[in-house]
Amino acid sequence: MAQPSSRRSGFSKKQQYSVFTGYLLASLGAILGLALLALSLWQPAALQPLRGGANDVSATIGEAPATARAGGNNTWDTIKAYWQAGSQNADLRREVEVARIRLAEAQAVEAENRRLKALLGLAEENVEPVVYSRLVGSSSTSARRFAYLGVGSAAGVEIGMPVHSERGVIGRVLETSRASSRVLLLTDSESVLPVRRASDQTVAFAEGRGDGLLRIRLINLGLNPLEIGDVFVTSGAGGYYRPGVAVAVLSEITSDGGIAQLIAEPSATNYVVVEPVHETLAVEASEVRDGEALSEAGLGEEPVNRPENASTGD
Amino acid sequence: MIDRLAPPSQRRAYGSGGINRVTSPWRANIVPYASILIGSLIPFWVMTDVMPLAPPIGFIIFLSWRLMRPGLFPLWIGVPLGAFDDLFSGQPFGSAILLWSVTMIGIELVETRFPWRGFWQDWFTAGLVILIYIFASMLTSGATITPHMLIATIPQLLLALLVYPLFARIVAWLDRFRLSRSRRIG
């Protein structure tokens, strides 16, 4: 349809001014947006309280779709299993999958134990989870891959804590507010996670590609020892994640490593566990600049029991 | 002197409901904004971990209103609506404020050159704007752009382009609801 005539300014001085003011305000708005964008790219934490408050509300509402989603997944699984071989099939298959992951993890733990025994004979402590929660939302339109948790700092969630599902690593807490927190998923293009092959000590970085796959980049280049089907677990380097949690399965081999698929898909999980940062000291150490010494207070809290953990920051 | 029955609930010269019927000013003014805000919220609850999939619903509804009712929104409306969208989209704060404002200005400038339009032309315009919007918001998201990421956007892009006529219908229905009679006079 044609424009209404009221918006043609014609000779009316008043109309001309109001059209001009409209353009002026809109341009100022665009410039304001640009400034805010620059600020939030430069200092991501600056505008966090604003978003955190809003997400507290939407995360609370998000509990309902999350419950429905979990229910929907289960129903669909049951229907699918009935169609194939009876209603147990889905449960059994899921169990076998988990068992397979556990087996790979057990291998990893075994290798880990052997290594530790060789070093000092340290016992692996049992990790007490901070809180259990659901993933209530995600950045489904954006090119970034974030998920939102229905719990926040009120439940003890802190920035940097790893988030696991029963299958493996989901991601890491990036921002917290009172009742919600934002999780950087492994598939985000800015996510880098130190991993190692479950069967031996081949260390690598798992980087998100932004399209749902992880790029495994070997640290020691040379002959590529990887094979399709290799399971990768966290190496514990950097101090955020505890070692030996399942991350990804290799699906394609490239010259410097490979392409891997996630083991724990956030959309398929019901509950996730927020765990404490594994090595607080290593994380603190990675934030200390070259040439500065670690403070004595920090060193006094906890003995450094894994010297190799402090080497790589993630 | 005869007073006006109701304050003007829309900024256009025609379509105020007709003789003997008065639109509710509250409804007429709230429905467009409320629909956009709800549209901005919906993708938050969609769980996608692999790649962006949900079309930017808030932006599409905003665009539909803008194309269907030129002059309904003031030119600066991209700022508050974009700010609300930024709170939930996962984009860095300011990205939608910038892009929605630029969209308003851009459409306004182009529209004065092409005053007469039809459905297919609207779809073409909206498609072009959505395409540019999705790529621009990828640039402003702070992510490292990889070729894989561009490929992963294709499903979202196609979905957003195909879903526009649906939202145009929904907005047309909302507009009818917005301007329907709220009380009878005489």
XYZ file of C-alpha atoms in Angstrom:
500
model
C 0.000 0.000 0.000
C 1.090 3.571 -0.452
C 2.377 5.591 2.429
C -0.206 7.479 4.390
C -0.148 11.105 3.456
C 0.497 12.232 7.016
C 4.092 11.115 6.671
C 4.809 13.276 3.654
C 6.135 16.476 5.070
C 5.243 18.772 2.171
C 5.536 22.445 3.031
C 4.546 22.081 6.674
C 7.430 23.284 8.788
C 6.152 21.280 11.749
C 6.023 18.054 9.717
C 9.466 18.671 8.300
C 10.898 19.135 11.787
C 9.218 16.018 13.131
C 10.529 13.897 10.244
C 13.988 15.328 10.791
C 13.791 14.665 14.543
C 12.748 11.093 13.834
C 15.793 10.461 11.677
C 18.007 12.208 14.211
C 16.741 10.101 17.123
C 17.023 6.890 15.111
C 20.595 7.715 14.103
C 21.479 8.531 17.701
C 19.927 5.207 18.683
C 22.067 3.383 16.131
C 25.176 5.126 17.444
C 24.189 4.242 21.012
C 23.811 0.630 19.919
C 27.240 0.687 18.291
C 28.791 2.124 21.459
C 27.087 -0.482 23.661
C 28.146 -3.234 21.255
C 31.763 -2.067 21.366
C 31.580 -1.888 25.157
C 30.140 -5.378 25.536
C 32.633 -6.893 23.108
C 35.505 -5.158 24.891
C 34.264 -5.677 28.466
C 31.759 -8.561 28.374
C 31.109 -8.286 32.114
C 30.103 -4.611 32.033
C 26.466 -5.077 31.040
C 26.061 -8.496 32.634
C 23.867 -7.404 35.608
C 21.239 -6.067 33.217
C 21.047 -9.278 31.232
C 21.364 -11.401 34.359
C 18.271 -9.818 35.896
C 16.249 -10.414 32.746
C 17.479 -13.992 32.434
C 16.527 -14.723 36.046
C 12.910 -14.165 35.039
C 12.995 -15.975 31.703
C 14.946 -18.887 33.188
C 12.250 -19.334 35.818
C 9.615 -19.485 33.100
C 11.962 -21.708 31.096
C 11.655 -24.494 33.681
C 8.302 -25.436 32.160
C 9.517 -25.882 28.551
C 12.567 -27.714 29.914
C 10.334 -30.195 31.730
C 8.178 -30.566 28.636
C 11.258 -31.091 26.496
C 12.550 -33.844 28.779
C 9.109 -35.484 28.770
C 8.887 -35.135 24.999
C 12.273 -36.765 24.511
C 11.237 -39.708 26.668
C 7.919 -40.160 24.880
C 9.572 -40.054 21.504
C 12.193 -42.592 22.612
C 9.496 -44.960 23.811
C 7.501 -44.672 20.604
C 10.627 -45.239 18.562
C 11.626 -48.264 20.615
C 8.145 -49.798 20.372
C 8.264 -49.387 16.639
C 11.567 -51.234 16.521
C 11.784 -53.902 19.178
C 9.652 -53.219 22.214
C 9.652 -50.479 24.775
C 12.798 -51.612 26.551
C 14.940 -51.086 23.553
C 15.474 -47.361 24.053
C 16.363 -47.775 27.720
C 18.759 -50.593 26.985
C 20.414 -48.714 24.187
C 20.854 -45.683 26.377
C 22.301 -47.861 29.091
C 24.748 -49.480 26.712
C 25.799 -46.086 25.430
C 26.411 -44.815 28.956
C 28.235 -48.037 29.774
C 30.439 -47.602 26.726
C 31.309 -44.086 27.813
C 31.915 -45.292 31.364
C 34.215 -47.976 29.993
C 36.228 -45.401 28.090
C 36.315 -43.249 31.203
C 37.399 -46.222 33.272
C 40.260 -46.789 30.876
C 41.145 -43.154 31.273
C 41.019 -43.425 35.048
C 43.173 -46.500 34.892
C 45.782 -44.728 32.818
C 45.519 -41.740 35.127
C 46.009 -43.906 38.203
C 49.018 -45.595 36.749
C 50.548 -42.227 36.007
C 49.755 -40.821 39.427
C 51.056 -43.893 41.218
C 54.228 -43.478 39.276
C 54.435 -39.885 40.441
C 53.299 -39.723 44.039
C 50.601 -42.276 44.746
C 47.891 -39.674 45.238
C 44.306 -40.855 45.694
C 41.653 -39.263 43.480
C 39.207 -37.425 45.758
C 35.472 -37.707 45.278
C 34.054 -34.486 43.840
C 31.040 -33.057 45.648
C 28.797 -31.366 43.033
C 27.753 -27.772 43.674
C 24.194 -28.135 42.411
C 21.959 -30.123 40.060
C 19.870 -28.203 37.552
C 18.224 -28.163 34.152
C 19.307 -26.336 31.039
C 16.365 -23.964 30.594
C 17.291 -22.095 27.438
C 19.848 -21.399 24.783
C 20.943 -18.750 22.325
C 19.138 -20.465 19.479
C 19.201 -17.558 17.016
C 22.734 -16.365 17.643
C 25.972 -17.578 16.085
C 27.308 -18.033 19.613
C 26.444 -21.195 21.515
C 25.265 -20.446 25.032
C 22.908 -22.322 27.296
C 21.163 -21.036 30.399
C 20.902 -22.787 33.757
C 17.992 -22.334 36.135
C 20.315 -21.785 39.100
C 22.711 -18.960 39.854
C 24.962 -17.463 42.460
C 22.290 -17.960 45.120
C 22.862 -21.710 44.767
C 26.643 -21.338 44.866
C 27.344 -21.329 41.132
C 30.479 -19.368 40.302
C 32.117 -18.269 37.080
C 34.377 -20.920 35.589
C 32.679 -23.956 37.121
C 32.391 -26.930 34.745
C 28.926 -28.222 33.814
C 28.519 -31.958 33.201
C 25.644 -34.192 32.207
C 25.510 -37.896 33.023
C 27.250 -38.530 29.694
C 30.073 -36.030 29.821
C 31.151 -32.409 29.616
C 28.557 -29.793 28.550
C 30.501 -26.590 29.044
C 31.647 -23.999 31.524
C 29.800 -21.300 33.489
C 30.494 -17.932 31.888
C 28.250 -15.548 33.806
C 26.131 -15.867 36.892
C 23.288 -13.850 38.305
C 21.091 -14.570 41.314
C 18.884 -17.281 39.861
C 20.315 -18.076 36.444
C 23.676 -18.551 34.822
C 25.028 -18.608 31.314
C 27.042 -21.598 30.123
C 29.560 -21.524 27.302
C 28.913 -24.760 25.403
C 31.759 -26.807 23.962
C 30.513 -26.207 20.413
C 30.909 -22.425 20.675
C 33.588 -21.095 18.377
C 35.375 -19.448 21.315
C 35.512 -22.584 23.463
C 38.822 -24.425 23.848
C 39.155 -27.451 26.097
C 42.348 -29.408 26.839
C 41.663 -33.101 26.239
C 43.538 -36.354 25.920
C 42.776 -39.671 24.273
C 41.151 -42.003 26.772
C 43.393 -44.942 25.927
C 46.739 -43.199 26.256
C 48.385 -39.853 26.927
C 47.943 -38.214 23.503
C 47.083 -34.643 24.485
C 45.149 -32.220 22.292
C 42.868 -29.214 22.317
C 39.169 -29.589 21.494
C 37.986 -26.383 19.846
C 34.384 -25.614 18.948
C 33.797 -25.001 15.244
C 30.464 -23.270 15.588
C 28.595 -25.938 13.626
C 28.192 -28.564 16.319
C 31.471 -30.409 15.803
C 34.730 -30.140 17.687
C 38.100 -29.749 16.063
C 40.729 -31.862 17.808
C 44.123 -30.217 17.470
C 47.072 -32.312 18.609
C 49.688 -30.549 20.688
C 52.527 -32.767 19.507
C 52.447 -32.550 15.743
C 54.076 -35.176 13.609
C 52.630 -38.549 12.749
C 48.896 -38.394 13.465
C 48.194 -41.324 15.818
C 44.409 -40.801 15.966
C 41.856 -43.286 14.664
C 38.156 -42.887 13.984
C 36.189 -43.856 17.071
C 38.775 -42.673 19.580
C 37.183 -41.290 22.728
C 38.567 -38.090 24.169
C 38.350 -37.176 27.850
C 39.299 -34.036 29.737
C 42.972 -33.904 30.630
C 42.553 -31.628 33.629
C 45.038 -29.137 32.224
C 44.146 -25.539 32.969
C 42.515 -26.485 36.242
C 38.822 -25.985 35.411
C 37.749 -29.552 34.645
C 38.627 -32.648 36.605
C 40.510 -35.137 34.442
C 38.840 -38.158 32.864
C 35.357 -36.898 31.914
C 34.131 -37.941 28.472
C 34.112 -35.167 25.834
C 33.937 -36.364 22.247
C 34.329 -39.226 19.774
C 36.548 -38.808 16.720
C 34.633 -39.041 13.460
C 37.044 -37.730 10.853
C 40.830 -37.487 10.610
C 42.623 -34.362 9.414
C 46.324 -33.603 9.042
C 46.705 -31.962 12.448
C 44.228 -34.025 14.445
C 40.618 -34.641 13.577
C 36.981 -33.707 13.785
C 35.023 -35.076 16.732
C 31.381 -35.350 17.704
C 30.060 -34.433 21.129
C 29.246 -37.202 23.568
C 27.002 -35.096 25.823
C 24.511 -33.178 23.706
C 22.917 -30.420 25.775
C 19.559 -30.718 24.021
C 19.302 -34.388 24.922
C 20.022 -34.013 28.627
C 17.522 -33.787 31.434
C 19.699 -32.771 34.337
C 23.159 -31.310 34.497
C 25.624 -31.110 37.377
C 27.616 -28.013 38.208
C 30.918 -29.065 39.712
C 33.410 -26.911 41.567
C 36.480 -25.666 39.730
C 38.921 -28.564 39.926
C 42.160 -26.779 40.693
C 41.487 -23.263 41.957
C 45.185 -22.644 42.337
C 45.979 -23.599 38.746
C 43.241 -21.261 37.495
C 44.606 -18.446 39.642
C 48.111 -19.187 38.451
C 47.034 -18.986 34.820
C 45.729 -15.485 35.463
C 49.050 -14.274 36.911
C 51.072 -12.434 34.294
C 54.601 -13.428 33.348
C 57.171 -12.012 35.701
C 54.800 -11.742 38.688
C 54.959 -14.164 41.563
C 52.004 -16.046 42.970
C 50.880 -14.512 46.234
C 51.872 -16.347 49.399
C 48.255 -16.395 50.575
C 47.219 -18.278 47.481
C 50.040 -20.765 47.840
C 49.260 -21.430 51.468
C 45.710 -22.617 50.881
C 46.334 -25.786 49.011
C 49.420 -27.771 48.164
C 50.266 -28.057 44.490
C 49.693 -31.727 43.920
C 49.634 -31.846 40.134
C 52.509 -29.780 38.826
C 51.621 -30.376 35.170
C 48.169 -28.814 35.599
C 49.470 -25.303 35.893
C 51.206 -25.420 32.550
C 48.296 -24.749 30.196
C 45.554 -22.197 30.572
C 42.302 -22.613 28.712
C -17.863 21.624 18.319
C -17.895 17.892 18.029
C -15.299 16.122 20.122
C -13.449 13.163 18.840
C -14.893 9.886 20.100
C -11.545 8.346 20.796
C -7.968 9.535 20.650
C -6.219 8.457 17.435
C -4.946 4.972 18.150
C -2.851 4.673 15.057
C -0.827 7.117 13.098
C -2.571 6.835 9.799
C -5.281 8.708 8.048
C -7.718 5.856 7.530
C -8.967 2.629 9.030
C -9.955 3.887 12.467
C -12.781 1.387 12.786
C -15.625 3.222 11.056
C -18.732 4.986 12.222
C -20.368 3.679 15.359
C -17.391 1.641 16.502
C -14.453 2.663 18.614
C -11.216 0.791 18.983
C -9.730 0.337 22.398
C -6.711 2.654 22.528
C -4.912 0.400 24.984
C -5.282 -2.631 22.797
C -4.447 -0.719 19.655
C -1.230 0.584 21.117
C -0.052 -2.424 23.079
C -0.600 -5.340 20.683
C 2.232 -4.532 18.206
C 4.830 -4.044 20.926
C 3.687 -7.008 22.992
C 3.843 -9.318 19.979
C 7.410 -8.234 19.225
C 8.537 -8.670 22.834
C 7.018 -12.144 23.011
C 8.647 -12.960 19.670
C 12.022 -11.925 21.105
C 11.517 -14.209 24.089
C 10.469 -17.384 22.280
C 13.885 -18.425 20.854
C 15.338 -18.290 24.387
C 13.384 -21.409 25.332
C 14.305 -23.343 22.207
C 17.207 -25.635 22.988
C 19.710 -25.781 20.165
C 23.231 -26.863 20.957
C 24.536 -27.751 17.530
C 23.955 -24.703 15.370
C 21.703 -21.654 15.242
C 18.328 -22.893 14.067
C 15.512 -20.750 15.375
C 14.666 -17.804 13.116
C 14.952 -14.410 14.852
C 11.228 -14.332 15.593
C 11.202 -10.954 17.348
C 12.909 -9.325 14.392
C 10.606 -10.986 11.858
C 7.474 -9.806 13.704
C 8.986 -6.336 14.008
C 9.697 -6.342 10.280
C 6.202 -7.563 9.431
C 4.605 -4.765 11.454
C 6.913 -2.234 9.873
C 6.169 -3.386 6.326
C 2.441 -3.726 6.885
C 1.844 -0.527 8.836
C 4.369 2.091 7.763
C 4.357 4.926 10.237
C 2.949 2.916 13.118
C 6.293 2.830 14.888
C 8.322 5.944 15.514
C 11.679 5.825 13.795
C 13.660 5.403 17.028
C 11.707 2.333 18.190
C 14.647 0.062 17.317
C 16.405 1.199 20.492
C 14.009 -0.062 23.201
C 12.836 -3.105 21.243
C 16.388 -4.013 20.238
C 17.566 -3.622 23.831
C 14.916 -6.086 24.979
C 15.909 -8.532 22.245
C 19.561 -8.243 23.273
C 18.751 -9.324 26.809
C 17.656 -12.770 25.652
C 19.314 -13.456 22.309
C 22.798 -14.288 23.589
C 24.260 -11.596 21.364
C 26.496 -8.944 22.942
C 24.322 -6.155 24.346
C 23.942 -3.398 21.751
C 23.953 -5.592 18.682
C 20.189 -5.581 18.156
C 19.900 -1.910 19.179
C 22.254 -1.078 16.328
C 20.808 -3.458 13.751
C 17.126 -2.729 14.458
C 17.734 1.032 14.328
C 19.617 0.702 11.059
C 16.762 -1.454 9.718
C 14.207 1.234 10.595
C 16.241 3.974 8.924
C 17.049 1.841 5.898
C 13.449 0.783 5.228
C 12.228 4.342 5.752
C 14.721 5.694 3.223
C 14.008 3.044 0.600
C 10.253 3.139 1.113
C 9.955 6.796 0.137
C 11.259 5.737 -3.307
C 8.844 2.814 -3.688
C 5.556 3.906 -2.180
C 3.368 1.217 -3.759
C 3.956 -2.343 -2.697
C 2.462 -5.814 -2.838
C 2.862 -9.127 -1.020
C 5.617 -10.550 -3.234
C 7.578 -7.357 -3.087
C 7.155 -7.325 0.698
C 8.443 -10.879 0.917
C 11.411 -9.948 -1.239
C 12.167 -6.905 0.932
C 11.752 -8.867 4.147
C 13.874 -11.705 2.806
C 16.657 -9.359 1.888
C 16.506 -7.596 5.252
C 16.445 -10.902 7.179
C 19.396 -12.209 5.162
C 21.447 -9.110 5.883
C 20.306 -9.137 9.521
C 21.402 -12.735 10.142
C 24.822 -12.195 8.597
C 25.266 -8.853 10.347
C 24.350 -10.323 13.713
C 26.853 -13.087 13.061
C 29.488 -10.381 12.620
C 28.461 -8.548 15.785
C 28.212 -11.734 17.872
C 31.931 -11.753 18.626
C 32.337 -15.281 17.279
C 35.251 -16.213 15.051
C 33.657 -16.635 11.638
C 34.607 -19.932 9.996
C 33.390 -21.382 6.693
C 31.706 -24.173 8.692
C 29.736 -21.598 10.593
C 28.469 -20.026 7.389
C 27.325 -23.431 6.155
C 25.671 -24.137 9.503
C 23.637 -20.927 9.167
C 21.949 -22.010 5.918
C 19.098 -23.975 7.592
C 18.336 -21.057 9.914
C 18.394 -18.671 6.966
C 16.051 -20.769 4.849
C 13.694 -21.281 7.766
C 13.624 -17.548 8.462
C 12.905 -16.726 4.815
C 10.146 -19.328 4.503
C 8.529 -18.453 7.796
C 8.054 -14.775 6.902
C 4.660 -15.165 5.115
C 3.358 -17.041 8.156
C 4.347 -14.214 10.463
C 2.972 -11.686 8.003
C -0.406 -13.493 8.306
C -0.157 -13.597 12.092
C 0.642 -9.893 12.184
C -2.251 -9.173 9.829
C -4.552 -11.108 12.162
C -3.149 -9.253 15.170
C -3.736 -5.984 13.366
C -7.356 -6.891 12.760
C -7.712 -7.796 16.431
C -5.959 -4.568 17.391
C -8.396 -2.400 15.473
C -11.555 -4.403 16.027
C -14.500 -2.771 17.745
C -14.238 -2.607 21.505
C -17.517 -0.835 22.263
C -20.559 0.299 20.431
C -21.746 3.876 20.524
C -25.357 4.864 20.330
